[in-house]
PDB file of C-alpha atoms in Angstrom:
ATOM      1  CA  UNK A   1     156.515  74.805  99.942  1.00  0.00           C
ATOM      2  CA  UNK A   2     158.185  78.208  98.135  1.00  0.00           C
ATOM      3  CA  UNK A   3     161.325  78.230  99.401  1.00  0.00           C
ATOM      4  CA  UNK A   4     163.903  81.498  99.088  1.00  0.00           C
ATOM      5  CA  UNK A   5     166.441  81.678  96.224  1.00  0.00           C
ATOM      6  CA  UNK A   6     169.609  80.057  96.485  1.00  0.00           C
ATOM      7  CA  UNK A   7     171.949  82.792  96.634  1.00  0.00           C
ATOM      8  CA  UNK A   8     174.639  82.374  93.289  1.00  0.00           C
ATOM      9  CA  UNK A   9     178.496  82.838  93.417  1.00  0.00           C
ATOM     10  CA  UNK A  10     179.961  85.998  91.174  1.00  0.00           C
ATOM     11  CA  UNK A  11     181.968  85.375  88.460  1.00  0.00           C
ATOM     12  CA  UNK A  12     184.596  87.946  87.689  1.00  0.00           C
ATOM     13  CA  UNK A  13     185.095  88.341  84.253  1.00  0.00           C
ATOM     14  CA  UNK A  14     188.067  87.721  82.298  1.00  0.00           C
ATOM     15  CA  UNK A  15     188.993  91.966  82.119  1.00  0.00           C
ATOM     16  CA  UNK A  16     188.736  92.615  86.010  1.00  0.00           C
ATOM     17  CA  UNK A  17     191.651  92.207  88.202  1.00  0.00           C
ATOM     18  CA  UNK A  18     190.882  88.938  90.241  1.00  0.00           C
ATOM     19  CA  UNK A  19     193.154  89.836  93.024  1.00  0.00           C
ATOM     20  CA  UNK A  20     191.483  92.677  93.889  1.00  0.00           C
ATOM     21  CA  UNK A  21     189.674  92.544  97.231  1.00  0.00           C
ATOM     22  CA  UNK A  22     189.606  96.007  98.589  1.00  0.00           C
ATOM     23  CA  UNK A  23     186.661  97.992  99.031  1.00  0.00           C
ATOM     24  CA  UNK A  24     185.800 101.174  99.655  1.00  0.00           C
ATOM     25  CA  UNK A  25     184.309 102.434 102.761  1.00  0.00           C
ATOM     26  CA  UNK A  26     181.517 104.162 100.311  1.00  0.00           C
ATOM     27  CA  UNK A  27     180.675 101.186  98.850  1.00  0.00           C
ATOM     28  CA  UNK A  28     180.634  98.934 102.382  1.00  0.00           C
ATOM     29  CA  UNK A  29     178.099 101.697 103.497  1.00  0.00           C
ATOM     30  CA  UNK A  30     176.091 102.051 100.730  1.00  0.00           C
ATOM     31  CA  UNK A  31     175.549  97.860 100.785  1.00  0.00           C
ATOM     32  CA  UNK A  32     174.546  98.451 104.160  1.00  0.00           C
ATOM     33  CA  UNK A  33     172.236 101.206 103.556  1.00  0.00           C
ATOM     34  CA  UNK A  34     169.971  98.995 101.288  1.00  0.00           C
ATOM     35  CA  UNK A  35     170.085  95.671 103.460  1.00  0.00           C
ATOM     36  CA  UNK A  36     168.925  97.399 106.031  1.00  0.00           C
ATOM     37  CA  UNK A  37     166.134  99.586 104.146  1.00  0.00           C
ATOM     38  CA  UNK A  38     165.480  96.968 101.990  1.00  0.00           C
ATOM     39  CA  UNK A  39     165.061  99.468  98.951  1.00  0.00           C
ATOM     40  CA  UNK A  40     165.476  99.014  95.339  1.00  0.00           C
ATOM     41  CA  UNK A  41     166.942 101.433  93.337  1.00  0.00           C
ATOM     42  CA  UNK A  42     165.985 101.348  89.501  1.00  0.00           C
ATOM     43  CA  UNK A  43     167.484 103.879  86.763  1.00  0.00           C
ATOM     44  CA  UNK A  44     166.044 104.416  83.148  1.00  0.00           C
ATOM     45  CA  UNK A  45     167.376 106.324  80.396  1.00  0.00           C
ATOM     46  CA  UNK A  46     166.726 107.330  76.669  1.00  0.00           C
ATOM     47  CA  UNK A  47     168.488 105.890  74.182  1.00  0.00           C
ATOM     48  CA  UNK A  48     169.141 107.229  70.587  1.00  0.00           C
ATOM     49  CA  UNK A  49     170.272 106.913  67.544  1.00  0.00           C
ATOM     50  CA  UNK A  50     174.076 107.379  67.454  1.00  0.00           C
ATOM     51  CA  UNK A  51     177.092 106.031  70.346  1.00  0.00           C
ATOM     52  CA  UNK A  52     177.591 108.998  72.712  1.00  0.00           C
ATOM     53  CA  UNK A  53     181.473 108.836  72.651  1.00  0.00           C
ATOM     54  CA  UNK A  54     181.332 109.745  76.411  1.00  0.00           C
ATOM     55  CA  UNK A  55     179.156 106.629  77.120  1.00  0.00           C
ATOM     56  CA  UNK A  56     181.932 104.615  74.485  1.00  0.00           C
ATOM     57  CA  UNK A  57     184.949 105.896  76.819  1.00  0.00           C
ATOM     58  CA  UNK A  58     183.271 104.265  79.704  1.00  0.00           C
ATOM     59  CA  UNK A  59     183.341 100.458  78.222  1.00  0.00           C
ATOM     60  CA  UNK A  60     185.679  98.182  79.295  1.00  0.00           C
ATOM     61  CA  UNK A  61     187.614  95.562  76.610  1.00  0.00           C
ATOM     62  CA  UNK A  62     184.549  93.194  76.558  1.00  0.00           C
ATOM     63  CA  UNK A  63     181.858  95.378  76.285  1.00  0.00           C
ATOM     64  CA  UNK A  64     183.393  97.645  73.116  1.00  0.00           C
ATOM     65  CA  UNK A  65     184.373  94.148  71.496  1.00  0.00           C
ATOM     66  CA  UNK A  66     180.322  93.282  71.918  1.00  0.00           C
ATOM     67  CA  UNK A  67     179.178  96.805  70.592  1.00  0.00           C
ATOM     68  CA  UNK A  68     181.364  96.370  67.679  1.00  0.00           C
ATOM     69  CA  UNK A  69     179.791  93.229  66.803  1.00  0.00           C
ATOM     70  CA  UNK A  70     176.678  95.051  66.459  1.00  0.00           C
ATOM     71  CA  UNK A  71     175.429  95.702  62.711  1.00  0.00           C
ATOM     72  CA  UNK A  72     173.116  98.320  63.253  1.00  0.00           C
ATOM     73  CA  UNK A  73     173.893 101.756  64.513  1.00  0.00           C
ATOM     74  CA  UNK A  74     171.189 102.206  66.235  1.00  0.00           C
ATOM     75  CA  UNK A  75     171.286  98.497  68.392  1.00  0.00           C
ATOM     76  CA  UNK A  76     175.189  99.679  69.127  1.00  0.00           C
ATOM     77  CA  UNK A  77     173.986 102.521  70.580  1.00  0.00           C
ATOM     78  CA  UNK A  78     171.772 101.272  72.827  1.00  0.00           C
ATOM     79  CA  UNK A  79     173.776  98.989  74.329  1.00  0.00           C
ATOM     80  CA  UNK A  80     176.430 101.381  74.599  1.00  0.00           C
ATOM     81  CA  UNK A  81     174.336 103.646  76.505  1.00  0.00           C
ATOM     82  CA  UNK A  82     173.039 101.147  78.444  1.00  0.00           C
ATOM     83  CA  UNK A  83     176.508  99.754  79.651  1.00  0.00           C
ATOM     84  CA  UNK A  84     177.349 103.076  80.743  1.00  0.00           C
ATOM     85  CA  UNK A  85     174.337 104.404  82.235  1.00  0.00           C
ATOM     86  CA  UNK A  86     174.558 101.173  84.613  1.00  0.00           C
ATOM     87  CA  UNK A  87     178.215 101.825  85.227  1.00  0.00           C
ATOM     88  CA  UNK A  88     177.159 105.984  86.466  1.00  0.00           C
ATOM     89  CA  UNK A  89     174.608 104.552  88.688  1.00  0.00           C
ATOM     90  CA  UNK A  90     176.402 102.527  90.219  1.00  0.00           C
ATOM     91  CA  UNK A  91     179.422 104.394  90.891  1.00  0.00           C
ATOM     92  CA  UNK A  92     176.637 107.379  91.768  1.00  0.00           C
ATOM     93  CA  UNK A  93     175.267 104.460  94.523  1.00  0.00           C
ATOM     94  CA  UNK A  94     178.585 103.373  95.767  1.00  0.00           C
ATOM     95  CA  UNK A  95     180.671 106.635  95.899  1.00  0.00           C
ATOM     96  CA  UNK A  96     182.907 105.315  93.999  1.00  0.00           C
ATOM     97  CA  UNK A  97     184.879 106.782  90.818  1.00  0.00           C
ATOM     98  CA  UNK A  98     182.815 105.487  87.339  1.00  0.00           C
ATOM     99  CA  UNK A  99     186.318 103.777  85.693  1.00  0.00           C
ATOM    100  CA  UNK A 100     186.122 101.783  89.391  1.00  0.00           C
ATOM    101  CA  UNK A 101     182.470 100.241  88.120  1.00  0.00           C
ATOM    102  CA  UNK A 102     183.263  96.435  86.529  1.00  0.00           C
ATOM    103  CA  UNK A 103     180.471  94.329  85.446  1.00  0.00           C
ATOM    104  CA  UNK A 104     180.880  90.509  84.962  1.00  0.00           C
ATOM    105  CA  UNK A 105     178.500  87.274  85.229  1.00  0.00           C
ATOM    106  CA  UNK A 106     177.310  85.464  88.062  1.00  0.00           C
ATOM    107  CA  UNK A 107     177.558  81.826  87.695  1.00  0.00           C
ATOM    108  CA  UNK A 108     174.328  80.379  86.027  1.00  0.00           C
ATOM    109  CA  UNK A 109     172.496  78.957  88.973  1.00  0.00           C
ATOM    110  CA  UNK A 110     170.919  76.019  86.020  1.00  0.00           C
ATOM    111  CA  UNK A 111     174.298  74.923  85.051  1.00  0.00           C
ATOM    112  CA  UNK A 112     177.202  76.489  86.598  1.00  0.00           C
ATOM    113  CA  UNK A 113     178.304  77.901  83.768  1.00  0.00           C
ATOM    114  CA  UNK A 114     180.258  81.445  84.172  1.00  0.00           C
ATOM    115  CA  UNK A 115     179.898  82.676  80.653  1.00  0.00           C
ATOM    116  CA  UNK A 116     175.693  83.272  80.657  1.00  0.00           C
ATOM    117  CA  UNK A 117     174.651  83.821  83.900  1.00  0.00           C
ATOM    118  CA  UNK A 118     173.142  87.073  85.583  1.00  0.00           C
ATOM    119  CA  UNK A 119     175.154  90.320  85.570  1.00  0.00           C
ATOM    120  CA  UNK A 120     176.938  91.297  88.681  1.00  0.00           C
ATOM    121  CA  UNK A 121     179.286  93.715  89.821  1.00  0.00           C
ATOM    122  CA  UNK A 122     182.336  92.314  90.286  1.00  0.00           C
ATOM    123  CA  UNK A 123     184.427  95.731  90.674  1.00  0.00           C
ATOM    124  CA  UNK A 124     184.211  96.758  93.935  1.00  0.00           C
ATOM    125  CA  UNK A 125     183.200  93.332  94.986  1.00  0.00           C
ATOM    126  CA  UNK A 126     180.079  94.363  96.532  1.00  0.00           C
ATOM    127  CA  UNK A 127     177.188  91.459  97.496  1.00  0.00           C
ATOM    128  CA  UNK A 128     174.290  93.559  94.820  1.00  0.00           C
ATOM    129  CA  UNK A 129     171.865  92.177  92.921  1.00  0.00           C
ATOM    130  CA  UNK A 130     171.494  94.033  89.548  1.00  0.00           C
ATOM    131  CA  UNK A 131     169.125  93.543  86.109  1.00  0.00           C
ATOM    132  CA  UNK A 132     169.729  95.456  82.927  1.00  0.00           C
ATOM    133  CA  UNK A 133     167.150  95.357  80.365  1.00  0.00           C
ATOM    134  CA  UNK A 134     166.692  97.658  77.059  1.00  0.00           C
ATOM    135  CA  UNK A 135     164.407  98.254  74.758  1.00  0.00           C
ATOM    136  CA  UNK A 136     162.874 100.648  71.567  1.00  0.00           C
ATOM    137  CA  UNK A 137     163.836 103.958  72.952  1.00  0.00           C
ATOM    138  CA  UNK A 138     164.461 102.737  76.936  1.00  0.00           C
ATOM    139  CA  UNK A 139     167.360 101.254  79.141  1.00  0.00           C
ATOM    140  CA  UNK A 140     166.447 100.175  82.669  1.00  0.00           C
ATOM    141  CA  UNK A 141     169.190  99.255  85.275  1.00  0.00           C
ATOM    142  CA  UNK A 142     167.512  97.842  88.887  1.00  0.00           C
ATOM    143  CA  UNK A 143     169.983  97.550  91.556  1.00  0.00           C
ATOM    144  CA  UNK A 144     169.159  95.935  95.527  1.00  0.00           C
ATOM    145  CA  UNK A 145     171.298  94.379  98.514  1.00  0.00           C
ATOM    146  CA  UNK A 146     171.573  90.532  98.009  1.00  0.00           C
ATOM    147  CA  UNK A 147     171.702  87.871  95.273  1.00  0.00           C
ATOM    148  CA  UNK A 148     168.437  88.108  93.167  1.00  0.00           C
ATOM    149  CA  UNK A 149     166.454  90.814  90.724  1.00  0.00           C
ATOM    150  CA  UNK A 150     164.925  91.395  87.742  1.00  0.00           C
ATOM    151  CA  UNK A 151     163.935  94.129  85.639  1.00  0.00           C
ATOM    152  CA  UNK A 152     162.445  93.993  82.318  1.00  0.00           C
ATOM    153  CA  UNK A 153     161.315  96.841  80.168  1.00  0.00           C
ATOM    154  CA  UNK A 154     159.364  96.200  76.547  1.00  0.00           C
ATOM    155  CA  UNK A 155     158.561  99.273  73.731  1.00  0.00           C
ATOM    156  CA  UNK A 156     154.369  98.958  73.052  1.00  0.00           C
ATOM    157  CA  UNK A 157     153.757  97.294  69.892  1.00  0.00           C
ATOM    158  CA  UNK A 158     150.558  95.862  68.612  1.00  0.00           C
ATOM    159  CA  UNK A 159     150.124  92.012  69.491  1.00  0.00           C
ATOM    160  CA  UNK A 160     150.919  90.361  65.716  1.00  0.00           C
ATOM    161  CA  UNK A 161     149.236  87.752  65.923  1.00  0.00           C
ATOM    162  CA  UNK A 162     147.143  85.135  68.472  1.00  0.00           C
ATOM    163  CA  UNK A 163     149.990  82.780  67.954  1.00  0.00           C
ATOM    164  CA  UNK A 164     152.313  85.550  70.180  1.00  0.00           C
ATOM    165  CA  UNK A 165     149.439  85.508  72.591  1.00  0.00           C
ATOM    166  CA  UNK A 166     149.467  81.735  73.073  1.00  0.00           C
ATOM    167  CA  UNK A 167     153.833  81.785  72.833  1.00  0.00           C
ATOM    168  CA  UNK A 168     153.866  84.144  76.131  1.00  0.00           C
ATOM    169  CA  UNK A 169     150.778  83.857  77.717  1.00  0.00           C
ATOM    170  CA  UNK A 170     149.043  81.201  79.601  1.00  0.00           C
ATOM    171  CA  UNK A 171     145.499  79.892  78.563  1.00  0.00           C
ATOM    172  CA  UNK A 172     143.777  81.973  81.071  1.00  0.00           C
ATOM    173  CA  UNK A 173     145.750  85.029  80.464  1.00  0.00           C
ATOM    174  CA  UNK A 174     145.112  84.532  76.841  1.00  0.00           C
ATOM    175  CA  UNK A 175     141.450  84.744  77.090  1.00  0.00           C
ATOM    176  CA  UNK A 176     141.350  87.763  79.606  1.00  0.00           C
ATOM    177  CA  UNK A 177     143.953  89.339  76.882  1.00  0.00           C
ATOM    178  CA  UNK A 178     142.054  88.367  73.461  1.00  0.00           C
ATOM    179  CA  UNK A 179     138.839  89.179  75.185  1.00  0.00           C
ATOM    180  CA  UNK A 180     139.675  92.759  74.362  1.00  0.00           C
ATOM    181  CA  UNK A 181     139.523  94.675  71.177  1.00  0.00           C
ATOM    182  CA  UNK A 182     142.585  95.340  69.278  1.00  0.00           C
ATOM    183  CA  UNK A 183     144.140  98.529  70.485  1.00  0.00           C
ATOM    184  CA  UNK A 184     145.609 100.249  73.086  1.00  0.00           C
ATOM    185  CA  UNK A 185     144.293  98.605  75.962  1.00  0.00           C
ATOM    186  CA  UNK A 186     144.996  95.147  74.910  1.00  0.00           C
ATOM    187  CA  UNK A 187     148.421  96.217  74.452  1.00  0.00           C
ATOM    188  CA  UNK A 188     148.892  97.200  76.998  1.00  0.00           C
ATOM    189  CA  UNK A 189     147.949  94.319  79.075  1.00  0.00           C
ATOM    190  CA  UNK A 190     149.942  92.245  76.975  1.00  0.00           C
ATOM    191  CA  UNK A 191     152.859  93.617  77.779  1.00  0.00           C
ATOM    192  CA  UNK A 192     152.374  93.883  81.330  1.00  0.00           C
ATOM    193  CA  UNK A 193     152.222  90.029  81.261  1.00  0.00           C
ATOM    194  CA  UNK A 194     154.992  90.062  79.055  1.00  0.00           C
ATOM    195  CA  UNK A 195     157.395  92.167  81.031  1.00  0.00           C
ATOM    196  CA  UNK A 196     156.478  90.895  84.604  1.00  0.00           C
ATOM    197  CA  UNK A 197     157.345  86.852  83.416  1.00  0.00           C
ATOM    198  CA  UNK A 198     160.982  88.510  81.970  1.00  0.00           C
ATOM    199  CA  UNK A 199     161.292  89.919  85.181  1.00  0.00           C
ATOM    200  CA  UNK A 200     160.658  86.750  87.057  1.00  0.00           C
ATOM    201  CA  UNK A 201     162.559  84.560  85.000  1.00  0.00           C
ATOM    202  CA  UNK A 202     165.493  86.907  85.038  1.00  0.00           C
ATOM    203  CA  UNK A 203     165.058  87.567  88.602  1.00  0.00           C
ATOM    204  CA  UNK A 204     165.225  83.451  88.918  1.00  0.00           C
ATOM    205  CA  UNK A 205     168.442  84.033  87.011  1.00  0.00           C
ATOM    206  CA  UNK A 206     167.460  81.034  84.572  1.00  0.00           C
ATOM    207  CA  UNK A 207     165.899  82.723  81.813  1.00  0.00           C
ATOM    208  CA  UNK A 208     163.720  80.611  79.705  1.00  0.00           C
ATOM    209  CA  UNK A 209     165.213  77.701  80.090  1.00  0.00           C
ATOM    210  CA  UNK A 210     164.059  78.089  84.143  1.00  0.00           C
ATOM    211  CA  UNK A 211     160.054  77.927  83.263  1.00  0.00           C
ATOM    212  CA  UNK A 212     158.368  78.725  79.887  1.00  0.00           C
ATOM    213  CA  UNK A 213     156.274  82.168  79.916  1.00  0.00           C
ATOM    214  CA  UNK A 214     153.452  80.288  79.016  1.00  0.00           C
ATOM    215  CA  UNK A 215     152.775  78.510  82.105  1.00  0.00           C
ATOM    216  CA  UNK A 216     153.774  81.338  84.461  1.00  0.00           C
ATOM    217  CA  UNK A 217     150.691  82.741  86.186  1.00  0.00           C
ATOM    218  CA  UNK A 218     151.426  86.463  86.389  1.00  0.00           C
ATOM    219  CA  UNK A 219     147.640  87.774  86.362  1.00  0.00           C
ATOM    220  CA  UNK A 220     147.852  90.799  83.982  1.00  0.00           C
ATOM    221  CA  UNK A 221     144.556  92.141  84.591  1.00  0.00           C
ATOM    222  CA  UNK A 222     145.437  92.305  88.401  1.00  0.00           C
ATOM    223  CA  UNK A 223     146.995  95.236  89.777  1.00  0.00           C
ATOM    224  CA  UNK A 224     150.134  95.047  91.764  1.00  0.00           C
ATOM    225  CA  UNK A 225     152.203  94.586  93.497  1.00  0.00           C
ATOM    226  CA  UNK A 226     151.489  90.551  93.198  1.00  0.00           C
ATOM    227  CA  UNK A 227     153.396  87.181  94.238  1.00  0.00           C
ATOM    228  CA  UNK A 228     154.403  84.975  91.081  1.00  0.00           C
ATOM    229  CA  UNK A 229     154.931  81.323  91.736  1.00  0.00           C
ATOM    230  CA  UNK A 230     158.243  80.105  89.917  1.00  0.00           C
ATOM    231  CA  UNK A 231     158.766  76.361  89.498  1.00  0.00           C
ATOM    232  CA  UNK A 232     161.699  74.871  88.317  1.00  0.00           C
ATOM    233  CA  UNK A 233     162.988  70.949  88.103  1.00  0.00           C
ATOM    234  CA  UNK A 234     160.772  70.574  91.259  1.00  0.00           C
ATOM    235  CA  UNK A 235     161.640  74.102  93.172  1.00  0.00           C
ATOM    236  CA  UNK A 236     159.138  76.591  93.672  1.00  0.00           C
ATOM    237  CA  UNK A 237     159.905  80.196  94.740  1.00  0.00           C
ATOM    238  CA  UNK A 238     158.217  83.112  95.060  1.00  0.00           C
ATOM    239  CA  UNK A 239     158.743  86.388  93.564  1.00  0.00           C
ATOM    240  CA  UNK A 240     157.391  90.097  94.473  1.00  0.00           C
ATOM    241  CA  UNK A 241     156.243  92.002  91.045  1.00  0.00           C
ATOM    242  CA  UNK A 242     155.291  95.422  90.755  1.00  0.00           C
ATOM    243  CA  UNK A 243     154.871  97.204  87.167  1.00  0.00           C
ATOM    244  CA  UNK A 244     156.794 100.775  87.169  1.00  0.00           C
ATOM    245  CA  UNK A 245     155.805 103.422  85.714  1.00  0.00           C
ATOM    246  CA  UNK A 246     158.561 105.201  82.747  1.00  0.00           C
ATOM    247  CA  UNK A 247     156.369 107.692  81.687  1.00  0.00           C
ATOM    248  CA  UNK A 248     156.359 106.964  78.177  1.00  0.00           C
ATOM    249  CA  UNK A 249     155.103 104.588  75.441  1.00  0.00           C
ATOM    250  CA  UNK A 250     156.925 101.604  77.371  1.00  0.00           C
ATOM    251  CA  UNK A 251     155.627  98.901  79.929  1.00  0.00           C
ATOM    252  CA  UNK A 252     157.829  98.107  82.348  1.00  0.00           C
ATOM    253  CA  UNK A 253     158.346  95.573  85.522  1.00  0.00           C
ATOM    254  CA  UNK A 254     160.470  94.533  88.606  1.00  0.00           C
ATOM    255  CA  UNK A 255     160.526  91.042  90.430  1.00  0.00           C
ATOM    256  CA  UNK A 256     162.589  90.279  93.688  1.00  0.00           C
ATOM    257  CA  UNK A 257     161.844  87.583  96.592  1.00  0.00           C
ATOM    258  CA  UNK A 258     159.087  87.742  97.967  1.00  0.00           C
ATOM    259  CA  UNK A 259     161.093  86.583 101.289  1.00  0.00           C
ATOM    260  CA  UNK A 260     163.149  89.588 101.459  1.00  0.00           C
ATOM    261  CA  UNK A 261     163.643  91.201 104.921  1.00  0.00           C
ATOM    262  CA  UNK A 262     162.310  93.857 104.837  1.00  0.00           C
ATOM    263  CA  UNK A 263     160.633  94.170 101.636  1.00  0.00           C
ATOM    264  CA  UNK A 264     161.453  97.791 101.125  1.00  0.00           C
ATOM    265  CA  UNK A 265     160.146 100.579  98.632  1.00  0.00           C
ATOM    266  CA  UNK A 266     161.333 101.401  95.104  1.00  0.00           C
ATOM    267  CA  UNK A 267     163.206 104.249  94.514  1.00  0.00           C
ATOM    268  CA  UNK A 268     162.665 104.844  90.789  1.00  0.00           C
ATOM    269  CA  UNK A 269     165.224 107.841  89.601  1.00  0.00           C
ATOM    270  CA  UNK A 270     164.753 110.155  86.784  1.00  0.00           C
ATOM    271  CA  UNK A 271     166.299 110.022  83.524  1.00  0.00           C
ATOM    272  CA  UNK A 272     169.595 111.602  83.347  1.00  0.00           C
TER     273      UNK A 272
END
């Protein structure tokens, strides 16, 4: 029987102020807002070459220690953007000022760990569910009421090799990819697999070490929205996935329980 996610303690990270407790009447609201509705709200930005020093300013301690440890340019960038493109949307959801926005770690629901878990926000202490994934060109942030989401977001790129095929995808989903000739099409349906597993697994909160990609049924050549069955050391939930559409040489996809009351719609934003 699928049963619905265990919700997962936040962790605040070692930069926030554990003390603090209060929060804003705009944020209480804006929680509120999406229980009820059930909505999702995903962001997605371009991301370029060089650190935008306004995006920099907008880091906390951790995060600028991480984008210095960067060695290309480009990668520090990205992240840098991505950090604080999260961190607007957020404070743009909540009505709350952007240096207010703190990000930390949920507790790894595998191994109670603090330090590699899903992101929260910790600052206001708000119960939201948020995924951050980045790729060539494209930052995605997905935010919802609750304890559990994923978002994952990959750059097309020709399939190398049958090898990648049979790393990510499961024997079925192999054939109905390799079935096609090489080129855009079967690209394209290999990344939808691709990015609606990483948005399972990270919805799951386990990453790969919850269930391999290779044995997670995702149906590529199906349209969606579709449920995906997880299984994990014996539990078995079920996830909602629907692909989004960026508008640009990028497949993209978004996973939440399929349990969730009510199971409202997406609210994809432009890119700012």
């Amino acid at each position: 029987m699928a049963t619905r996610p265990a919700p997962a303690a936040a962790h605040i990270d070692h930069a926030a102020d554990v003390g603090e407790v209060y929060v804003p009447a705009t944020a209480r609201a804006a929680v509120d807002r999406l229980r009820r509705s059930g909505e999702v709200h995903v962001w997605w930005w371009p991301l370029g070459e060089a650190t935008d020093p306004a995006d920099f300013v907008l880091l906390d301690d951790q995060e600028r220690a991480r984008m210095r440890r960067f060695h290309a340019a480009r990668d520090a960038a990205a992240f840098t953007r991505t950090r604080a493109g999260a961190r607007r949307a957020v404070s743009e959801l909540l009505g709350v000022p952007v240096d207010a926005v703190r990000f930390g770690r949920r507790i790894c629901p595998g191994c109670g760990d603090p330090d590699h878990g899903p992101p929260a926000v910790v600052r206001p202490p708000v119960p939201l569910a948020v995924s951050l994934s980045r790729t060539d060109g494209c930052g995605v942030l997905a935010v919802r009421a609750g304890d559990w989401v994923g978002v994952d977001v990959e750059a097309y790129r020709p399939m190398e090799s049958e090898a990648l095929a049979q790393l990510v995808l499961t024997p079925d989903e192999a054939g109905q990819v390799l079935a096609l000739p090489e080129g855009p099409a079967r690209t394209a349906l290999f990344h939808r697999a691709w990015t609606r597993k990483e948005a399972v697994v990270k919805a799951v909160g386990l990453g790969l070490l919850g269930m391999p990609l290779n044995t997670l049924d995702v149906r590529p050549a199906a349209g969606g929205p579709l449920t995906v069955t997880h299984v994990h050391e014996g539990r078995t939930t079920t996830w909602h996935v629907q692909d989004l559409d960026l508008d640009g040489p990028w497949s993209a996809s978004l996973a939440r329980p399929s349990a969730a009351d009510p199971l409202g719609p997406v609210r994809l934003h432009p890119p700012s």
